Amino acid sequence: MSSRAILIQFDCDSQPSVFDGVVAIDSGVDHLLPHANVRPENVRELVYGAIFTRAVSELHRTAIFIGGSDVAAGEAILAAVRKTFFGPMRVSVMLDANGANTTAAAAVLAAAAHVDLRGAKAAVLAATGPVGRRVVQLLAASGAEVRAVSRNQARAVAVCEAVAAKLPSARLSPCAGGSIEETERAVEGVDVLVAAGAAGVELLPEKTWRNAAGPQVAVDLNAVPPVGLTGIEATDRAAERRGVVCYGAIGVGGMKMKIHKAAIRRLFESNDQVLDAEEIFEIGRSVR
Amino acid sequence: MSSRAILIQFDCDSQPSVFDGVVAIDSGVDHLLPHANVRPENVRELVYGAIFTRAVSELHRTAIFIGGSDVAAGEAILAAVRKTFFGPMRVSVMLDANGANTTAAAAVLAAAAHVDLRGAKAAVLAATGPVGRRVVQLLAASGAEVRAVSRNQARAVAVCEAVAAKLPSARLSPCAGGSIEETERAVEGVDVLVAAGAAGVELLPEKTWRNAAGPQVAVDLNAVPPVGLTGIEATDRAAERRGVVCYGAIGVGGMKMKIHKAAIRRLFESNDQVLDAEEIFEIGRSVR
Amino acid sequence: MSSRAILIQFDCDSQPSVFDGVVAIDSGVDHLLPHANVRPENVRELVYGAIFTRAVSELHRTAIFIGGSDVAAGEAILAAVRKTFFGPMRVSVMLDANGANTTAAAAVLAAAAHVDLRGAKAAVLAATGPVGRRVVQLLAASGAEVRAVSRNQARAVAVCEAVAAKLPSARLSPCAGGSIEETERAVEGVDVLVAAGAAGVELLPEKTWRNAAGPQVAVDLNAVPPVGLTGIEATDRAAERRGVVCYGAIGVGGMKMKIHKAAIRRLFESNDQVLDAEEIFEIGRSVR
């Protein structure tokens, strides 16, 4: 009989996420070990507990999930976890703080269902937030020419440089989006438009982002009204609105959930996986 | 196959109650997600995790239990939980902070096993504490004429007003119980006498509460000696003492435990239940 | 059907040990209830939750594990747990803070596999730490003549007195080990040499502890190089090095893990066990 599947939950918040706990259980995990207030500096002892308790041949039955509301904190925890591994002494680990990876993957997969991303033109609004950065990366990795739009041009440049460092062949342009006029110019002529803004910030009024030239698909990842792209409803799921295929945050939620569960199950297939944006996106492709 | 039964434990204390955890497991819960230090202001994110993770048709397999030592804190958490629900996006929830609801239900059911509560006269000592208030409410709801006795007359009045607001037909009298003489007068001629006092506070010496006229049943909910009604033993379970049927805290403990487990199981029958004093009392009736 | 096996984990650290959690699950525990930041003064309520929730006939299906990095804190928690029990109202409890009991048991069992401990001469370096004290006790209980070596002679005397108080027949000598010369003298002519020092402290260079007269077995419990007995590798498991059978920390790790799991399983056989150094050592004998 194989060992029971144990998922160790590292959460940076003071309460471990119930969301992540329920999804883990629904993905077939036998035992969940939740840890709140996890910091990079207290990860080592916890990871030792994961890697020194089972035979190497059974280490694929233990895994780590990194969640919590702060994506940067989650990234720091992931770096600390990876630094603790050595040789075969490792377990698989998944990062999905604030749902950023599964949300970005679901958004790009929604677009890819309607547009061939290779060679397509795409714009990402609020591109410098944790979800926005990932959407830029995944669109670029899928072959799209991506405009990273941000109120802060310097941060847009930084995001493009960071993605280019991972993907030398990426075609990226940082774009200023400080005003509606600037943003309007930045999205002109794109096939795919994704808004990854913070809750309740309107990024573009309806008439400015929807025109004869496109886009073909528009995705707004904001669940709380007002959405960033006026006109899209949170529940839109391939809703056609004046010729544009629209998705809202709830509309991509079903796919996001499927990706999340598939990624958790994948963790228990081997002990050497690190599931971050691209790996989770690849898993998403297979569950479409 | 139906989803696994998940109970999310909201506890206001710094350690989640082991008592509530073990009872949950013995009630058939598959996964327990304990949360300590829960405050009304951090409930929303946790409740979202409960209601946004499963299809509405499976939401009855997730539930929330509110415990901890502070009943007022538990009530505030329950209010915050209910405020977060909307439409069908809800899960069933049970309040039993400090065991107040299951204890009060067990006490009134013990009395009801010997006296027809409709039209009976009852007195509740220490009626303004969390258990006392619930005993007053359940006795009144069962049709008894209830005297709410407290050292503080104003608080006795407040309890009667609060119960009357919920049960307009209730027959309630606030009674001063500042001295043994006052208390003696307040309990004169009652059929049912329940003492819900704090640990180690003697409320009435033996000779004053037991007389020719009654009561028929006396219940003392204090487990730690001295009990409030001198002469009753904590282990008394329908023990006849000079013509009075007596129950102590441990004596009603078996019934309390049965009610607690039945209520937990009930949570998983639908996703729209709120189990507070009266609902838990009703469940208790069916497990008698 | 018998009740589900519940292990309540009391950990003095701010994160409950993942190590202890995984081992508990691999020992067959159905539900783990982890508690961090446990202090002797908050143990009572938690223990009440363990002993007042199940019938006495089912109390052997609930147990307490005391872990965490601080052995003295664990001992204080154990004392508080035992004080809360009364009559048959108890559950079995195991102390293995910092792995001290299972490590000491594994070290002495490793030695006993090669030397008849009855009448053997043994020396324990760093004998006043939590593991060292336990090794002294277990060697003495097995009939060896034990030299407890420490840089601090007064603490070595205190350890010998504490062990003698439990084992009046023990043959113990406190020895000063402030310098290499003193330590060399202390280990001269012993059959068994155990080093229980802190990480990275070299206690004896190779040429001084290994000579024509012995020892027959040398065990170094330090996993992080440099080990205390130069020449031993952490992975040594009955490795013969110039006539001495050598064990390192990882080399005794397999046995330590077997003892840990057997002890957890033993907890669920009755509700009245207290598993500390000697009881865990006895369990270790049966799993050899």
Tab-separated table of C-alpha atoms in Angstrom, chain B residues 9 25 27 42 59 128 131 142 158 182 190 231-232 242 263 280 282:
chain	number	residue	atom	x	y	z
B	9	GLN	CA	-13.561	25.206	13.312
B	25	ILE	CA	-14.250	13.572	14.413
B	27	SER	CA	-19.492	12.755	14.554
B	42	ASN	CA	-11.079	38.161	9.829
B	59	LEU	CA	-21.850	22.970	-0.288
B	128	THR	CA	-27.873	36.322	32.869
B	131	VAL	CA	-25.915	29.309	29.599
B	142	SER	CA	-41.314	25.053	25.709
B	158	ALA	CA	-32.525	42.766	29.999
B	182	GLU	CA	-34.282	37.000	47.778
B	190	VAL	CA	-41.487	26.318	41.066
B	231	GLY	CA	-26.940	18.664	47.978
B	232	ILE	CA	-26.806	17.888	44.282
B	242	ARG	CA	-35.907	13.693	49.216
B	263	ALA	CA	-26.045	18.664	15.586
B	280	ILE	CA	-29.930	22.664	18.776
B	282	GLU	CA	-34.964	20.800	18.595
